[in-house]
Amino acid sequence: MYDIAPAHGIAPAEFWAALAAQRALDDALEALENARAELSRLAAETTWQSRGVAALHERLVAAGEDAADAAGTVRGMQWSLGAAVGP
């Protein structure tokens, strides 16, 4: 059987909390990446011109950019969490 306790002295409760946080960040990143892909698809489908569709297209592009920015923030959180927990 393998010992999954961290070797660098972090308390078990903190270790498990970090693992749970990492899982939550993974889930959030997956949701953001899925949203970004869908927004990109929708934006591509709305490239034909009309005032309403052009406005929708701009909003979809902006929402996709927001999702990409949020994904970058989540990746930064993942990196910070990994650095805090250690190898």
mmCIF file with all atom_site columns, C-alpha atoms in Angstrom:
data_model
loop_
_atom_site.group_PDB
_atom_site.id
_atom_site.type_symbol
_atom_site.label_atom_id
_atom_site.label_alt_id
_atom_site.label_comp_id
_atom_site.label_asym_id
_atom_site.label_entity_id
_atom_site.label_seq_id
_atom_site.pdbx_PDB_ins_code
_atom_site.Cartn_x
_atom_site.Cartn_y
_atom_site.Cartn_z
_atom_site.occupancy
_atom_site.B_iso_or_equiv
_atom_site.pdbx_formal_charge
_atom_site.auth_seq_id
_atom_site.auth_comp_id
_atom_site.auth_asym_id
_atom_site.auth_atom_id
_atom_site.pdbx_PDB_model_num
ATOM 1  C CA . MET A 1 1  ? 0.000   0.000  0.000   1.00 0.00 ? 1  MET A CA 1
ATOM 2  C CA . TYR A 1 2  ? 1.228   3.502  -0.790  1.00 0.00 ? 2  TYR A CA 1
ATOM 3  C CA . ASP A 1 3  ? 1.512   6.269  1.733   1.00 0.00 ? 3  ASP A CA 1
ATOM 4  C CA . ILE A 1 4  ? -0.220  9.361  0.316   1.00 0.00 ? 4  ILE A CA 1
ATOM 5  C CA . ALA A 1 5  ? 0.781   11.657 3.156   1.00 0.00 ? 5  ALA A CA 1
ATOM 6  C CA . PRO A 1 6  ? 2.996   14.508 2.012   1.00 0.00 ? 6  PRO A CA 1
ATOM 7  C CA . ALA A 1 7  ? 6.661   14.108 2.839   1.00 0.00 ? 7  ALA A CA 1
ATOM 8  C CA . HIS A 1 8  ? 7.371   17.779 3.499   1.00 0.00 ? 8  HIS A CA 1
ATOM 9  C CA . GLY A 1 9  ? 5.504   18.202 6.775   1.00 0.00 ? 9  GLY A CA 1
ATOM 10 C CA . ILE A 1 10 ? 2.173   19.760 5.798   1.00 0.00 ? 10 ILE A CA 1
ATOM 11 C CA . ALA A 1 11 ? -0.636  18.830 8.190   1.00 0.00 ? 11 ALA A CA 1
ATOM 12 C CA . PRO A 1 12 ? -2.993  16.120 6.892   1.00 0.00 ? 12 PRO A CA 1
ATOM 13 C CA . ALA A 1 13 ? -6.044  18.401 7.136   1.00 0.00 ? 13 ALA A CA 1
ATOM 14 C CA . GLU A 1 14 ? -4.273  21.071 5.098   1.00 0.00 ? 14 GLU A CA 1
ATOM 15 C CA . PHE A 1 15 ? -3.149  18.464 2.585   1.00 0.00 ? 15 PHE A CA 1
ATOM 16 C CA . TRP A 1 16 ? -6.686  17.153 2.066   1.00 0.00 ? 16 TRP A CA 1
ATOM 17 C CA . ALA A 1 17 ? -8.050  20.700 1.875   1.00 0.00 ? 17 ALA A CA 1
ATOM 18 C CA . ALA A 1 18 ? -5.471  21.479 -0.800  1.00 0.00 ? 18 ALA A CA 1
ATOM 19 C CA . LEU A 1 19 ? -6.450  18.356 -2.738  1.00 0.00 ? 19 LEU A CA 1
ATOM 20 C CA . ALA A 1 20 ? -10.123 19.351 -2.538  1.00 0.00 ? 20 ALA A CA 1
ATOM 21 C CA . ALA A 1 21 ? -9.265  22.871 -3.673  1.00 0.00 ? 21 ALA A CA 1
ATOM 22 C CA . GLN A 1 22 ? -7.232  21.487 -6.565  1.00 0.00 ? 22 GLN A CA 1
ATOM 23 C CA . ARG A 1 23 ? -10.198 19.342 -7.629  1.00 0.00 ? 23 ARG A CA 1
ATOM 24 C CA . ALA A 1 24 ? -12.523 22.350 -7.464  1.00 0.00 ? 24 ALA A CA 1
ATOM 25 C CA . LEU A 1 25 ? -10.075 24.394 -9.553  1.00 0.00 ? 25 LEU A CA 1
ATOM 26 C CA . ASP A 1 26 ? -9.817  21.554 -12.080 1.00 0.00 ? 26 ASP A CA 1
ATOM 27 C CA . ASP A 1 27 ? -13.617 21.445 -12.350 1.00 0.00 ? 27 ASP A CA 1
ATOM 28 C CA . ALA A 1 28 ? -13.822 25.233 -12.742 1.00 0.00 ? 28 ALA A CA 1
ATOM 29 C CA . LEU A 1 29 ? -11.148 25.219 -15.433 1.00 0.00 ? 29 LEU A CA 1
ATOM 30 C CA . GLU A 1 30 ? -12.927 22.456 -17.330 1.00 0.00 ? 30 GLU A CA 1
ATOM 31 C CA . ALA A 1 31 ? -16.215 24.389 -17.198 1.00 0.00 ? 31 ALA A CA 1
ATOM 32 C CA . LEU A 1 32 ? -14.504 27.569 -18.385 1.00 0.00 ? 32 LEU A CA 1
ATOM 33 C CA . GLU A 1 33 ? -12.785 25.759 -21.239 1.00 0.00 ? 33 GLU A CA 1
ATOM 34 C CA . ASN A 1 34 ? -16.092 24.184 -22.292 1.00 0.00 ? 34 ASN A CA 1
ATOM 35 C CA . ALA A 1 35 ? -17.825 27.570 -22.139 1.00 0.00 ? 35 ALA A CA 1
ATOM 36 C CA . ARG A 1 36 ? -15.043 29.175 -24.165 1.00 0.00 ? 36 ARG A CA 1
ATOM 37 C CA . ALA A 1 37 ? -15.315 26.495 -26.849 1.00 0.00 ? 37 ALA A CA 1
ATOM 38 C CA . GLU A 1 38 ? -19.092 26.903 -27.065 1.00 0.00 ? 38 GLU A CA 1
ATOM 39 C CA . LEU A 1 39 ? -18.828 30.691 -27.149 1.00 0.00 ? 39 LEU A CA 1
ATOM 40 C CA . SER A 1 40 ? -16.286 30.458 -29.961 1.00 0.00 ? 40 SER A CA 1
ATOM 41 C CA . ARG A 1 41 ? -18.630 28.181 -31.894 1.00 0.00 ? 41 ARG A CA 1
ATOM 42 C CA . LEU A 1 42 ? -21.563 30.533 -31.374 1.00 0.00 ? 42 LEU A CA 1
ATOM 43 C CA . ALA A 1 43 ? -19.485 33.556 -32.342 1.00 0.00 ? 43 ALA A CA 1
ATOM 44 C CA . ALA A 1 44 ? -18.422 31.826 -35.557 1.00 0.00 ? 44 ALA A CA 1
ATOM 45 C CA . GLU A 1 45 ? -22.058 31.070 -36.374 1.00 0.00 ? 45 GLU A CA 1
ATOM 46 C CA . THR A 1 46 ? -23.066 34.708 -35.937 1.00 0.00 ? 46 THR A CA 1
ATOM 47 C CA . THR A 1 47 ? -20.547 36.303 -38.285 1.00 0.00 ? 47 THR A CA 1
ATOM 48 C CA . TRP A 1 48 ? -23.203 37.292 -40.857 1.00 0.00 ? 48 TRP A CA 1
ATOM 49 C CA . GLN A 1 49 ? -24.356 40.871 -40.499 1.00 0.00 ? 49 GLN A CA 1
ATOM 50 C CA . SER A 1 50 ? -27.435 42.430 -39.005 1.00 0.00 ? 50 SER A CA 1
ATOM 51 C CA . ARG A 1 51 ? -27.542 44.881 -36.141 1.00 0.00 ? 51 ARG A CA 1
ATOM 52 C CA . GLY A 1 52 ? -28.919 42.442 -33.595 1.00 0.00 ? 52 GLY A CA 1
ATOM 53 C CA . VAL A 1 53 ? -26.705 39.566 -34.648 1.00 0.00 ? 53 VAL A CA 1
ATOM 54 C CA . ALA A 1 54 ? -23.644 41.818 -34.864 1.00 0.00 ? 54 ALA A CA 1
ATOM 55 C CA . ALA A 1 55 ? -24.290 42.937 -31.285 1.00 0.00 ? 55 ALA A CA 1
ATOM 56 C CA . LEU A 1 56 ? -24.775 39.316 -30.206 1.00 0.00 ? 56 LEU A CA 1
ATOM 57 C CA . HIS A 1 57 ? -21.579 38.362 -32.008 1.00 0.00 ? 57 HIS A CA 1
ATOM 58 C CA . GLU A 1 58 ? -19.626 41.089 -30.189 1.00 0.00 ? 58 GLU A CA 1
ATOM 59 C CA . ARG A 1 59 ? -21.044 40.001 -26.838 1.00 0.00 ? 59 ARG A CA 1
ATOM 60 C CA . LEU A 1 60 ? -20.224 36.340 -27.518 1.00 0.00 ? 60 LEU A CA 1
ATOM 61 C CA . VAL A 1 61 ? -16.664 37.257 -28.427 1.00 0.00 ? 61 VAL A CA 1
ATOM 62 C CA . ALA A 1 62 ? -16.362 39.379 -25.260 1.00 0.00 ? 62 ALA A CA 1
ATOM 63 C CA . ALA A 1 63 ? -17.827 36.597 -23.115 1.00 0.00 ? 63 ALA A CA 1
ATOM 64 C CA . GLY A 1 64 ? -15.360 34.148 -24.646 1.00 0.00 ? 64 GLY A CA 1
ATOM 65 C CA . GLU A 1 65 ? -12.498 36.506 -23.831 1.00 0.00 ? 65 GLU A CA 1
ATOM 66 C CA . ASP A 1 66 ? -13.814 36.823 -20.267 1.00 0.00 ? 66 ASP A CA 1
ATOM 67 C CA . ALA A 1 67 ? -13.915 33.021 -19.987 1.00 0.00 ? 67 ALA A CA 1
ATOM 68 C CA . ALA A 1 68 ? -10.333 32.808 -21.259 1.00 0.00 ? 68 ALA A CA 1
ATOM 69 C CA . ASP A 1 69 ? -9.246  35.434 -18.705 1.00 0.00 ? 69 ASP A CA 1
ATOM 70 C CA . ALA A 1 70 ? -11.014 33.548 -15.914 1.00 0.00 ? 70 ALA A CA 1
ATOM 71 C CA . ALA A 1 71 ? -9.346  30.306 -17.031 1.00 0.00 ? 71 ALA A CA 1
ATOM 72 C CA . GLY A 1 72 ? -5.983  32.056 -16.783 1.00 0.00 ? 72 GLY A CA 1
ATOM 73 C CA . THR A 1 73 ? -6.829  33.161 -13.261 1.00 0.00 ? 73 THR A CA 1
ATOM 74 C CA . VAL A 1 74 ? -7.808  29.601 -12.312 1.00 0.00 ? 74 VAL A CA 1
ATOM 75 C CA . ARG A 1 75 ? -4.547  28.274 -13.800 1.00 0.00 ? 75 ARG A CA 1
ATOM 76 C CA . GLY A 1 76 ? -2.676  30.801 -11.641 1.00 0.00 ? 76 GLY A CA 1
ATOM 77 C CA . MET A 1 77 ? -4.571  29.585 -8.587  1.00 0.00 ? 77 MET A CA 1
ATOM 78 C CA . GLN A 1 78 ? -3.698  25.997 -9.477  1.00 0.00 ? 78 GLN A CA 1
ATOM 79 C CA . TRP A 1 79 ? -0.032  26.935 -9.778  1.00 0.00 ? 79 TRP A CA 1
ATOM 80 C CA . SER A 1 80 ? -0.107  28.778 -6.442  1.00 0.00 ? 80 SER A CA 1
ATOM 81 C CA . LEU A 1 81 ? -1.820  25.855 -4.752  1.00 0.00 ? 81 LEU A CA 1
ATOM 82 C CA . GLY A 1 82 ? 0.684   23.420 -6.204  1.00 0.00 ? 82 GLY A CA 1
ATOM 83 C CA . ALA A 1 83 ? 3.569   25.597 -5.024  1.00 0.00 ? 83 ALA A CA 1
ATOM 84 C CA . ALA A 1 84 ? 2.080   25.799 -1.525  1.00 0.00 ? 84 ALA A CA 1
ATOM 85 C CA . VAL A 1 85 ? 1.516   22.049 -1.237  1.00 0.00 ? 85 VAL A CA 1
ATOM 86 C CA . GLY A 1 86 ? 4.842   21.123 -2.787  1.00 0.00 ? 86 GLY A CA 1
ATOM 87 C CA . PRO A 1 87 ? 5.886   18.298 -5.079  1.00 0.00 ? 87 PRO A CA 1
#
